[in-house]
Coordinates of C-alpha atoms and ligand atoms in Angstrom, one line a residue:
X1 CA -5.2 32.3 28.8
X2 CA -6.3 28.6 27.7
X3 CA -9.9 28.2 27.3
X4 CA -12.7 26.3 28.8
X5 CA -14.7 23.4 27.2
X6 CA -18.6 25.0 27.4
X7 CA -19.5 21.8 28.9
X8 CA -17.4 22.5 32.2
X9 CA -18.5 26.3 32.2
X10 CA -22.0 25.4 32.1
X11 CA -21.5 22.7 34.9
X12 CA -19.9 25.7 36.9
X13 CA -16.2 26.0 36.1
X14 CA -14.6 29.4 36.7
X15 CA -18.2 30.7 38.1
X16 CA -17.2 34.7 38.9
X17 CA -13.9 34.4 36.9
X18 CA -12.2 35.4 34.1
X19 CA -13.5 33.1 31.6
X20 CA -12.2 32.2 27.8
X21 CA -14.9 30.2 25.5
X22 CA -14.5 29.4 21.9
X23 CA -16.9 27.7 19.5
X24 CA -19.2 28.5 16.9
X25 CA -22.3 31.0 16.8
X26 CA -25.7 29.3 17.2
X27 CA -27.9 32.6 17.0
X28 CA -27.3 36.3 18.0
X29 CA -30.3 37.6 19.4
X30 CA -30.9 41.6 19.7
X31 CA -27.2 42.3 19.2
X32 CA -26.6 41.6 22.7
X33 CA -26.9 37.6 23.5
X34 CA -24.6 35.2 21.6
X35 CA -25.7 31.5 22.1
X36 CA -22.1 30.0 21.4
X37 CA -21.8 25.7 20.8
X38 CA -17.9 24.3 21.2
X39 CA -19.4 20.8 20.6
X40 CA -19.0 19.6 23.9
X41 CA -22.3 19.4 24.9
X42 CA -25.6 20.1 23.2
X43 CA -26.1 22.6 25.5
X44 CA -24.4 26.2 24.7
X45 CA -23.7 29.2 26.7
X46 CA -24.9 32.5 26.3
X47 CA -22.3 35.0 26.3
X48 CA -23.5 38.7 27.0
X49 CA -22.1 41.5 24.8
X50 CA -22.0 45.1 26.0
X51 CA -23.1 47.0 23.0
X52 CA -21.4 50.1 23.9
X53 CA -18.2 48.2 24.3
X54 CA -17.7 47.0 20.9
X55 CA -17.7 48.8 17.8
X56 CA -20.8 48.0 15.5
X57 CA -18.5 47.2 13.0
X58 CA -17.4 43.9 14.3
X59 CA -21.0 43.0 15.7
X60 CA -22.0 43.3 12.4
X61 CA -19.5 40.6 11.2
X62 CA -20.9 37.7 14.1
X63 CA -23.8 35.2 12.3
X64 CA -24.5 31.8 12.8
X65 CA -22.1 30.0 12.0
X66 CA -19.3 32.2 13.0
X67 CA -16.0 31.0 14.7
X68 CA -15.5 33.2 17.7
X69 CA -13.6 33.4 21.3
X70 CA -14.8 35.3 24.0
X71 CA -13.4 36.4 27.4
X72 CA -15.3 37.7 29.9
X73 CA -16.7 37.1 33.5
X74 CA -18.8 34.1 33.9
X75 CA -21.8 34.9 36.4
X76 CA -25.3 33.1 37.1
X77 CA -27.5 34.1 34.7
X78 CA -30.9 36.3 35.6
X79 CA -32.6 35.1 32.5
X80 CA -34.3 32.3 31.8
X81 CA -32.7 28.8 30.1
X82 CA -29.6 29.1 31.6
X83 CA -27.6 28.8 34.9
X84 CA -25.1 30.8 33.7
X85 CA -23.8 33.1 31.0
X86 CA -20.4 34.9 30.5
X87 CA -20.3 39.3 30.2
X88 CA -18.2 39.6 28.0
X89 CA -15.1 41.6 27.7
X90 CA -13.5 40.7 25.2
X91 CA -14.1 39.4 21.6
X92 CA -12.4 37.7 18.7
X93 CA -13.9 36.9 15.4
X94 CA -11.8 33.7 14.0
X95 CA -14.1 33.0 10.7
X96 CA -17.4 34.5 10.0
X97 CA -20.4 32.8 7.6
X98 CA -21.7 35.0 5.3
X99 CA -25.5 34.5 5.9
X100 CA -26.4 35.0 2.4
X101 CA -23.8 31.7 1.4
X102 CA -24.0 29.3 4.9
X103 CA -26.1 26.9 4.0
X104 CA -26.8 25.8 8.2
X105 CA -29.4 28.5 9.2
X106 CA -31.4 28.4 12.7
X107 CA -34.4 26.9 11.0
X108 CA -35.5 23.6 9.9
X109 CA -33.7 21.9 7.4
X110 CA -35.2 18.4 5.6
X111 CA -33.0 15.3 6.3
X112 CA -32.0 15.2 2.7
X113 CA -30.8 18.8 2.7
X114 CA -28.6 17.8 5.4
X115 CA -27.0 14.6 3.7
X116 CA -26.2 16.6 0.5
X117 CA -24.5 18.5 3.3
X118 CA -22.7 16.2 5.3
X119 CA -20.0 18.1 6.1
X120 CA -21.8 21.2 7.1
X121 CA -24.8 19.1 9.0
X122 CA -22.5 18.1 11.8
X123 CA -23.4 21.2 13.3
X124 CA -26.7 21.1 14.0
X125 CA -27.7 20.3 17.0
X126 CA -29.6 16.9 15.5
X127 CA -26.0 15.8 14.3
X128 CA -24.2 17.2 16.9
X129 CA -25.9 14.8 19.5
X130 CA -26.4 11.9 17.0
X131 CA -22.7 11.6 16.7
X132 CA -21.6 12.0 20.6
X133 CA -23.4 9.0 21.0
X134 CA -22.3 7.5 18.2
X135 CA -19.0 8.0 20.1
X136 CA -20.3 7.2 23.1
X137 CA -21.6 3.4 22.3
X138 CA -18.4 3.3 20.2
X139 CA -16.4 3.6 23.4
X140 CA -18.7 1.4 25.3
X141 CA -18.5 -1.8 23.3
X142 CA -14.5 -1.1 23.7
X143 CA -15.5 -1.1 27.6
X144 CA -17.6 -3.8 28.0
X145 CA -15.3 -6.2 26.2
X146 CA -12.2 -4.5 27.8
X147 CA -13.9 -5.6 31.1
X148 CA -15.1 -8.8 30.3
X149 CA -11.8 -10.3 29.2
X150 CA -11.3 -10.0 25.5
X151 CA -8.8 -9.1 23.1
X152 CA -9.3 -6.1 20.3
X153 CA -8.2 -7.8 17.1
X154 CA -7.7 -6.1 13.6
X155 CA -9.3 -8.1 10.9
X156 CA -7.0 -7.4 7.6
X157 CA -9.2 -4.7 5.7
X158 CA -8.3 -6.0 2.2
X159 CA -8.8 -9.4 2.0
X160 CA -7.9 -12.9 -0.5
X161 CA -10.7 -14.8 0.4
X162 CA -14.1 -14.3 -0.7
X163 CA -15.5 -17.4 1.2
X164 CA -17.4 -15.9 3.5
X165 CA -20.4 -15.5 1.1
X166 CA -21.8 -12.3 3.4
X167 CA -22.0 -10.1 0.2
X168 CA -21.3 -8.7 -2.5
X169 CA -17.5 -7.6 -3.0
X170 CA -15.7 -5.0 -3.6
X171 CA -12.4 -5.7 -5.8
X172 CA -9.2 -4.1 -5.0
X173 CA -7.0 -3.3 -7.5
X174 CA -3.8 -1.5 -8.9
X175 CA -4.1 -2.8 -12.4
X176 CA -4.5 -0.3 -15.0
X177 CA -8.5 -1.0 -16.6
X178 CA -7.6 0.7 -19.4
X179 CA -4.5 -1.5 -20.0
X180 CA -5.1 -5.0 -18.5
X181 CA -2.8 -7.8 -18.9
X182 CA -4.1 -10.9 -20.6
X183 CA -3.1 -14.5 -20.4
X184 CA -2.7 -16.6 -23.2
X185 CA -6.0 -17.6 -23.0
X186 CA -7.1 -13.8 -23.1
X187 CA -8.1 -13.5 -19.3
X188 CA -7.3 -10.9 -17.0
X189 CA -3.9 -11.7 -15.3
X190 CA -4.2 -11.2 -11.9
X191 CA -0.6 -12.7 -11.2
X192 CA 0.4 -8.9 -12.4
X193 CA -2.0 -7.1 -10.1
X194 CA -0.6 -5.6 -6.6
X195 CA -0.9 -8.9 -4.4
X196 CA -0.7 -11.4 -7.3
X197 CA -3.8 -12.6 -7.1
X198 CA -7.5 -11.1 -6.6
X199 CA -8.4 -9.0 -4.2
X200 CA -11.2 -7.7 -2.3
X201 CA -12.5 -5.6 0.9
X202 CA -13.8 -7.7 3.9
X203 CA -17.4 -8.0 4.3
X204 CA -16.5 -9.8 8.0
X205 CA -13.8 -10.4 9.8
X206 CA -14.9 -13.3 11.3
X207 CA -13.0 -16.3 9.9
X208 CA -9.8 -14.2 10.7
X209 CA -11.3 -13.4 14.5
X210 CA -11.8 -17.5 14.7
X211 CA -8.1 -18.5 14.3
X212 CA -7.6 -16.1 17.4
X213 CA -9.9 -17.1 19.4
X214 CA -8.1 -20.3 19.0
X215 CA -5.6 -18.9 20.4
X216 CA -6.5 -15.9 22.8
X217 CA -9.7 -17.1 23.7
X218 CA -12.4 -14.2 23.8
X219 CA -11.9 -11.8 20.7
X220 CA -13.7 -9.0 19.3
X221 CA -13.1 -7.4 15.9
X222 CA -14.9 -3.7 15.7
X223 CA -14.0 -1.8 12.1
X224 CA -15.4 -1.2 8.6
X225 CA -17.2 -3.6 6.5
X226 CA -18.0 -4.0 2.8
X227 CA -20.8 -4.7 1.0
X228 CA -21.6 -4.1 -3.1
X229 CA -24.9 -5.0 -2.7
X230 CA -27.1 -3.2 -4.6
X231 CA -30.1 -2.6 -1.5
X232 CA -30.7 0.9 -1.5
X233 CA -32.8 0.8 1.9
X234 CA -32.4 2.9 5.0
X235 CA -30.6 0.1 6.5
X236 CA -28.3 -0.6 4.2
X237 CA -24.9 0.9 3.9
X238 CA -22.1 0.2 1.4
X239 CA -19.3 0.6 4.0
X240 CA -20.7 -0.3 7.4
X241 CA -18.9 -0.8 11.1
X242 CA -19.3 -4.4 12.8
X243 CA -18.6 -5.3 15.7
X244 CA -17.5 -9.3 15.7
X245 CA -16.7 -10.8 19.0
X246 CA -15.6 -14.7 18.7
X247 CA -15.5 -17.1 21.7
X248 CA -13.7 -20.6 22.1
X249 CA -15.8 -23.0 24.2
X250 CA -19.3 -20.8 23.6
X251 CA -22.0 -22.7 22.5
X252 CA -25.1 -21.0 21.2
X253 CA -26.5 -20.7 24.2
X254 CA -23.5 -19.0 25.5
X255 CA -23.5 -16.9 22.5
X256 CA -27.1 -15.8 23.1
X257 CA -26.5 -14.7 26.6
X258 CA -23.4 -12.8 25.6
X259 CA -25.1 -10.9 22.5
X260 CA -28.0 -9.9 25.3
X261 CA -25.5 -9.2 28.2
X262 CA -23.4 -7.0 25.5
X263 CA -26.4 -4.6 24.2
X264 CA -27.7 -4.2 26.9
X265 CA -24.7 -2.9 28.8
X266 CA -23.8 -0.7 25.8
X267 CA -27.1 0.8 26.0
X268 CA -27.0 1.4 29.7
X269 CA -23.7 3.0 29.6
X270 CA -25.2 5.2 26.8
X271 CA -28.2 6.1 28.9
X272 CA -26.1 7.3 31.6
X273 CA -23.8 9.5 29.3
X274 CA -26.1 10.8 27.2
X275 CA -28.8 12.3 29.2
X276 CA -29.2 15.5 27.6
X277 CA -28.4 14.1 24.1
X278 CA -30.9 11.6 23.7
X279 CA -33.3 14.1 25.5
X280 CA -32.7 16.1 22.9
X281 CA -33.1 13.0 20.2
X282 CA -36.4 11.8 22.1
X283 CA -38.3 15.2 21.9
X284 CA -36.9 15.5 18.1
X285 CA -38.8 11.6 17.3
X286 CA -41.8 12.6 18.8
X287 CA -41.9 15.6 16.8
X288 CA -41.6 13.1 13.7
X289 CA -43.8 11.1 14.6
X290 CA -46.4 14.2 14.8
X291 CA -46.5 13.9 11.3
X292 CA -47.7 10.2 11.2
X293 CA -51.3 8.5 11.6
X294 CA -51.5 7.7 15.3
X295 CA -51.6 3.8 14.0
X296 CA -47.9 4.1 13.2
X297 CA -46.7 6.1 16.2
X298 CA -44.7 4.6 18.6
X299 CA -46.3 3.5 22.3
X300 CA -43.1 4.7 24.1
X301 CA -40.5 7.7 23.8
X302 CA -37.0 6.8 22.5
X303 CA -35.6 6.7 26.4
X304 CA -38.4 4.4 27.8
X305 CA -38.2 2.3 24.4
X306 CA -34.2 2.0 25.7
X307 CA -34.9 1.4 28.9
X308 CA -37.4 -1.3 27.8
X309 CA -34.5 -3.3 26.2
X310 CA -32.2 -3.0 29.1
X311 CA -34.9 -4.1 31.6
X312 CA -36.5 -7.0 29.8
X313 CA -35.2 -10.4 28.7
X314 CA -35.4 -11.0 24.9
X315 CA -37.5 -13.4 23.9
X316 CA -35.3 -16.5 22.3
X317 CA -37.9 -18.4 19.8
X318 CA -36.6 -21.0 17.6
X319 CA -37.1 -20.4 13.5
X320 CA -39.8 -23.5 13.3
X321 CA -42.0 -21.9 15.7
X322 CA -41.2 -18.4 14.2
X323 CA -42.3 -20.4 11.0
X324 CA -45.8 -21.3 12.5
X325 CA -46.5 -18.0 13.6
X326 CA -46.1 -16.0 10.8
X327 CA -47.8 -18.6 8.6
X328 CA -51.2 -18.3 10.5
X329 CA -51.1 -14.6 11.1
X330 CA -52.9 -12.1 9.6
X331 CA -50.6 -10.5 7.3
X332 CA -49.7 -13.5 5.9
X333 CA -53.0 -14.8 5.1
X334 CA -54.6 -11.5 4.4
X335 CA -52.0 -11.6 1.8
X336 CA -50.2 -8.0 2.7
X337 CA -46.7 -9.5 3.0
X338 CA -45.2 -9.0 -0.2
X339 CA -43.5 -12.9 0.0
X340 CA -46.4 -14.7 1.6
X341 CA -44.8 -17.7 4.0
X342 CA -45.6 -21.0 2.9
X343 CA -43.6 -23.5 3.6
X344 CA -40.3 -24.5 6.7
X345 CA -37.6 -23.3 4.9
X346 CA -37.9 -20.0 3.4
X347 CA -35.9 -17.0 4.1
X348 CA -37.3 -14.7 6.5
X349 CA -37.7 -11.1 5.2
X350 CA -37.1 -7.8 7.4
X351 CA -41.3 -7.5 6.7
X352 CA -41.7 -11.1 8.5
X353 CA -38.7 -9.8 10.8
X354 CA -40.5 -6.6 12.2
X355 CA -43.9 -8.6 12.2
X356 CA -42.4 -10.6 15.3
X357 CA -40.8 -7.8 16.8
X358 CA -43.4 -5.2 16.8
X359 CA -46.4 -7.0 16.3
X360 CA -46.4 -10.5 17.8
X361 CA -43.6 -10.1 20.8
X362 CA -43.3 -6.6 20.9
X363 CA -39.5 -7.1 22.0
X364 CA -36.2 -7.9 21.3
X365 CA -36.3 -11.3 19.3
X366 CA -33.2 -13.9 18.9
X367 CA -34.4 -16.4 16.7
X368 CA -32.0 -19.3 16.6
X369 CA -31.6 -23.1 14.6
X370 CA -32.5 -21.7 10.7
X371 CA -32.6 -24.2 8.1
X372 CA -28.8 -25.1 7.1
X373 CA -30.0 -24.2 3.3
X374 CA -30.3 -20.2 3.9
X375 CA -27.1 -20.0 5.9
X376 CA -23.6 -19.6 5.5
X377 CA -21.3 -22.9 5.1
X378 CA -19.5 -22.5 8.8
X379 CA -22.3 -22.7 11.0
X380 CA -22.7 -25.8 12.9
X381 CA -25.1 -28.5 11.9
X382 CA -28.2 -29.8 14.3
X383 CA -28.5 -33.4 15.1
X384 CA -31.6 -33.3 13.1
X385 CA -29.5 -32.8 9.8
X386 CA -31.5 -30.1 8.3
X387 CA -30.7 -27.1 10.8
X388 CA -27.8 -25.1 12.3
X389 CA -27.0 -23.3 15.6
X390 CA -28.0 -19.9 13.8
X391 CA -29.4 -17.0 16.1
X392 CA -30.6 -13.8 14.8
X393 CA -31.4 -10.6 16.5
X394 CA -34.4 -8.8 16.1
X395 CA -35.1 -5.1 16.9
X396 CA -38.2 -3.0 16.4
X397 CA -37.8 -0.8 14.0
X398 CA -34.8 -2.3 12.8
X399 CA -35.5 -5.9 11.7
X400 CA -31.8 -7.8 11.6
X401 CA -29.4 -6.2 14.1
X402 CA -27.2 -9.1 15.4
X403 CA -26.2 -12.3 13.3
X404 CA -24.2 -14.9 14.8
X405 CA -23.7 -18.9 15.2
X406 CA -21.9 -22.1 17.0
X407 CA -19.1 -22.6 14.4
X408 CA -18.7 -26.2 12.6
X409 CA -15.9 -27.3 14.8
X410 CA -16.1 -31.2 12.8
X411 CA -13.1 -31.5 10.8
X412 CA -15.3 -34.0 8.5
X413 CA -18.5 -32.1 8.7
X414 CA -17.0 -29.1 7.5
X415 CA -15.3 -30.2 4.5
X416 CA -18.7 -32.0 3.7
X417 CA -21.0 -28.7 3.8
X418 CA -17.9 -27.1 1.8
X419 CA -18.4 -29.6 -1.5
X420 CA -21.9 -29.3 -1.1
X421 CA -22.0 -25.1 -1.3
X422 CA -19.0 -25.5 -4.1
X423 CA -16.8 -23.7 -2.0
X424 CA -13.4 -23.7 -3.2
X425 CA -11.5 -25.5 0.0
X426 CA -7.9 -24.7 -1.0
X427 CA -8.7 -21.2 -0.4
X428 CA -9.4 -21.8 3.2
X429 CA -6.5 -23.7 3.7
X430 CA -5.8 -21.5 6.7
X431 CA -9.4 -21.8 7.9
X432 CA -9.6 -25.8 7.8
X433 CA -6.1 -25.4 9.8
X434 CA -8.0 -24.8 12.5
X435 CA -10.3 -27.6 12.7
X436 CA -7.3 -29.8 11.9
X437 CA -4.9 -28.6 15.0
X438 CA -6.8 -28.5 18.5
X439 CA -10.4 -27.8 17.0
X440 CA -12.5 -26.7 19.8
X441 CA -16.0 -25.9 19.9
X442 CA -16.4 -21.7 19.4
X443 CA -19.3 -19.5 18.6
X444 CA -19.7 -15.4 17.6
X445 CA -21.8 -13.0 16.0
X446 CA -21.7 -9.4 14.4
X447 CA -23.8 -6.6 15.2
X448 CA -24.2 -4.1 13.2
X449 CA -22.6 -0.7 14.5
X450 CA -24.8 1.8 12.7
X451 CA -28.1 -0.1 13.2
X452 CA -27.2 0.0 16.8
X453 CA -26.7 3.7 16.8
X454 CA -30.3 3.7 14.6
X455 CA -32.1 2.5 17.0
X456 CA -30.2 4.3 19.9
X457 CA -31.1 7.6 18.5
X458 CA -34.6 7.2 17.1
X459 CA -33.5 8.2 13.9
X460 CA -35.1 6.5 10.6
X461 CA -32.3 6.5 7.7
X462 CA -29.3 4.4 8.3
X463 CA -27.8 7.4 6.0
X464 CA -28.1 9.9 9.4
X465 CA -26.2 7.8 12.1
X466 CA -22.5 7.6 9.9
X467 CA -20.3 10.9 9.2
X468 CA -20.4 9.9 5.2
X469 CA -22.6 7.5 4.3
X470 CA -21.7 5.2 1.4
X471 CA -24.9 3.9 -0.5
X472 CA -25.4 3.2 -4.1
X473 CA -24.3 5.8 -6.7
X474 CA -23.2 7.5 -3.9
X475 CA -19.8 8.1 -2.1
X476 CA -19.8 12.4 -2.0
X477 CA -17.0 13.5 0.4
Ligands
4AD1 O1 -25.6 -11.2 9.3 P1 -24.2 -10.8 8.8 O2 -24.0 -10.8 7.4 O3 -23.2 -11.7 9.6 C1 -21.9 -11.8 9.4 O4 -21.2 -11.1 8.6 C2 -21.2 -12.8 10.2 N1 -19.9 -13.0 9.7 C3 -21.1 -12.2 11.7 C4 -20.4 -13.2 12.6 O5 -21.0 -14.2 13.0 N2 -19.3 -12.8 13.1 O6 -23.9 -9.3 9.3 C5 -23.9 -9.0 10.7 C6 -24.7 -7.7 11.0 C7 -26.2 -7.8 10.6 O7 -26.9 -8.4 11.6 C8 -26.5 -6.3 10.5 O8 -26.7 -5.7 11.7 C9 -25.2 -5.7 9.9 O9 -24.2 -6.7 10.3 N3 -25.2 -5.5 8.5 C10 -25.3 -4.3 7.9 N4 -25.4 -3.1 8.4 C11 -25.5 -2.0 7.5 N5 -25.4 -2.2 6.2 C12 -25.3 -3.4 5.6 N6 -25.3 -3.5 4.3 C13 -25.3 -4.6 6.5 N7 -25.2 -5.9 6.3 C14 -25.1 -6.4 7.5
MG2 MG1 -27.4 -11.8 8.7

């Protein structure tokens, strides 16, 4: 007899039949009721045992944690917290968890248990739910692209250009380090390494995505990242997920209005799906939060805070006017930023960041034409000579969660901006090819996967939203 998923016995399935669940022991109250997870749903089923049909022996044997299959009849249940539950009949221990050694016990475990845990924590019911939804948005930035006429594109993973100047790189290598070959001149000889020359993971797949978007129009790029910088924050990963949709035609405008349609729609899609998950995250936040002067508490719960962003427009403010307000507010000349803002130009911070989020606007923020000076070498340059089509996306609690521009279609203008940064051009050979054969305007942006899934789930650390988090001094599993 095949089994059922819990999630389609508890939504009814097989109701007064013969029954077959299997999944892993959540509690086992009084001998008698078995709360039993499969991972389909937060939710699990109780399953009823007789205890004068089963030998104390094997009773004995079921913890949490153990890795059982039941049979029995499923009925509506008389007690209270669940429609249903199955009498069982029949019962098969798979693995048990010695108590005394599992380290996933019903009680409350501290976040940093859990991560030196990470391949126990998965089932909890915190992780349990964080990670369906990471699924869940997963699959609905696959939709809403899918639907909206673009084509998935696979950025190369290991990568010969390091031009993009996102971050620090990772080197790949086959070349023996405790035997390196030397040139004449006593450098490292990277003709002999694996590609014949150097090598490093991708910390975007943007330039790649643009040369298909010349071509196919509306791509999006959606795998792992790189970074080796050293930021050991709770919004900083070493290997990350971004999402990197590229658009011929698209002005920054355009670009705006898609990075807005996009998140919002994932989120929606998310709301619906996840009801009972984010329930589940919402009531676990507020208990956080408990802990926390009232000052730094949240005004809404997780769902309403979602809701919020799908319902209200994000405010689009330009970086000069972003400029003047953080240079007369309070913060700044009270002093309690730790980079005071003094002067147009200077790079924005995630304090200055969450200031016009949470404080000033209290919403979404795209913040767009940045000085050219603090931004990356292909975005395209104002008429005013001094800024580019740059937009950032602000989230409370969050800070940076989307960063995109209107590519530097100009042939000329390009090549220009590339002498002035001391970019090496004959590595982009490839990537001037496109401004050289049918240039077109084109604009994109990267969102950040896991900060996505941060702020979808209320959680804090940028450590509890990725199956094995990659930080500094740290890549365990
Ligand atoms: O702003 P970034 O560096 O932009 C780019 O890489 C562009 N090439 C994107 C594009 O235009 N196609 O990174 C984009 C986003 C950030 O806004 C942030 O959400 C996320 O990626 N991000 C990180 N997330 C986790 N850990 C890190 N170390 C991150 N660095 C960036
Ligand atoms: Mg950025």
């Amino acid at each position: 007899m095949k089994h059922t998923k819990i999630i389609d016995l508890l939504g009814g399935k097989g109701l007064l039949h013969e029954v077959k669940a299997k999944g892993w022991v959540k509690t086992f109250r009084n001998s008698q009721f078995i709360a039993l997870n499969d991972g389909s749903t937060i939710n699990n089923i109780q399953c009823v045992v007789d205890l004068d049909k089963f030998p104390a022996e094997q009773l004995k044997r079921i913890h949490t944690g153990a890795a059982i299959s039941v049979r029995g009849t499923l009925v509506e249940s008389r007690g209270a917290g669940q429609n249903v539950e199955i009498q069982v009949e029949k019962l098969k221990i798979y693995g048990e968890a010695n108590p005394e050694e599992y380290p996933i016990q019903p009680k409350k475990h501290s976040l940093e248990f859990l991560r030196e845990n990470a391949h126990l924590r998965i089932r909890t019911n915190m992780f349990g739910a964080i990670m369906r939804v990471r699924s869940t948005i997963a699959y609905a930035v696959h939709k809403y692209f899918q639907e909206n006429g673009f084509f998935y594109f696979n950025a190369p993973i290991i990568t010969g250009s390091d031009a993009e100047g996102a971050g620090e790189m990772f080197r790949v290598t086959s070349l023996d380090l405790n035997n390196l070959p030397r040139t004449e001149q006593g450098e490292i000889d990277y003709k002999e390494d694996f590609f014949g020359k150097t090598t490093n993971l991708t910390v975007s797949g943007q330039l790649e995505a643009e040369t298909y978007a010349m071509a196919l129009g509306s791509v999006y790029t959606f795998g792992p990242t790189f970074r080796a910088e050293n930021s050991n924050t709770s919004r900083h990963l070493a290997e990350f997920w971004m999402i990197e949709p590229e658009v011929a035609f698209n002005t920054l405008d355009d670009n705006m209005d898609l990075a807005e349609d996009f998140i919002k729609n994932v989120i929606k899609y998310t709301l619906e799906k996840c009801e009972d998950d984010l329930k589940f995250l919402e009531k676990r936040l507020l208990e956080e939060e408990k802990s926390k002067p009232q000052a730094e508490r949240s005004e809404m719960s997780l769902i309403e805070k979602l809701r919020f962003v799908v319902e209200n427009n994000f405010k689009r403010v330009s970086y000069t006017e972003a400029i003047d307000i953080l240079r007369n507010c309070k913060p700044n000349k009270n002093k309690k930023f730790n980079y005071i803002i003094n002067e147009w130009g200077a790079d924005l911070q995630s304090e200055h960041e969450r200031y016009l989020v949470e404080k000033h606007f209290k919403c979404p923020v795209i913040l767009f034409d940045y000085p050219a000076d603090i931004k990356a070498f292909y975005m395209r340059m104002n008429e005013d000579g001094k800024t580019v089509r740059a937009m950032d996306i602000l989230f409370p609690g969050i800070g940076e969660i989307v960063g995109g521009s209107e590519r530097e279609e100009r042939y000329d203008v390009l090549m220009d901006k590339i002498a002035k940064m001391g970019i090496d051009a004959k590595e982009l050979w490839w990537y001037l090819d496109t401004r050289k054969f049918g240039t077109a305007p084109h604009s994109g942006f990267g969102l950040g996967f896991e900060r996505l899934v941060l702020f979808m789930t209320g959680m804090t650390n940028i450590r509890d939203v990725i199956p094995f988090p990659r930080t500094p001094q740290n890549a365990e599993f």
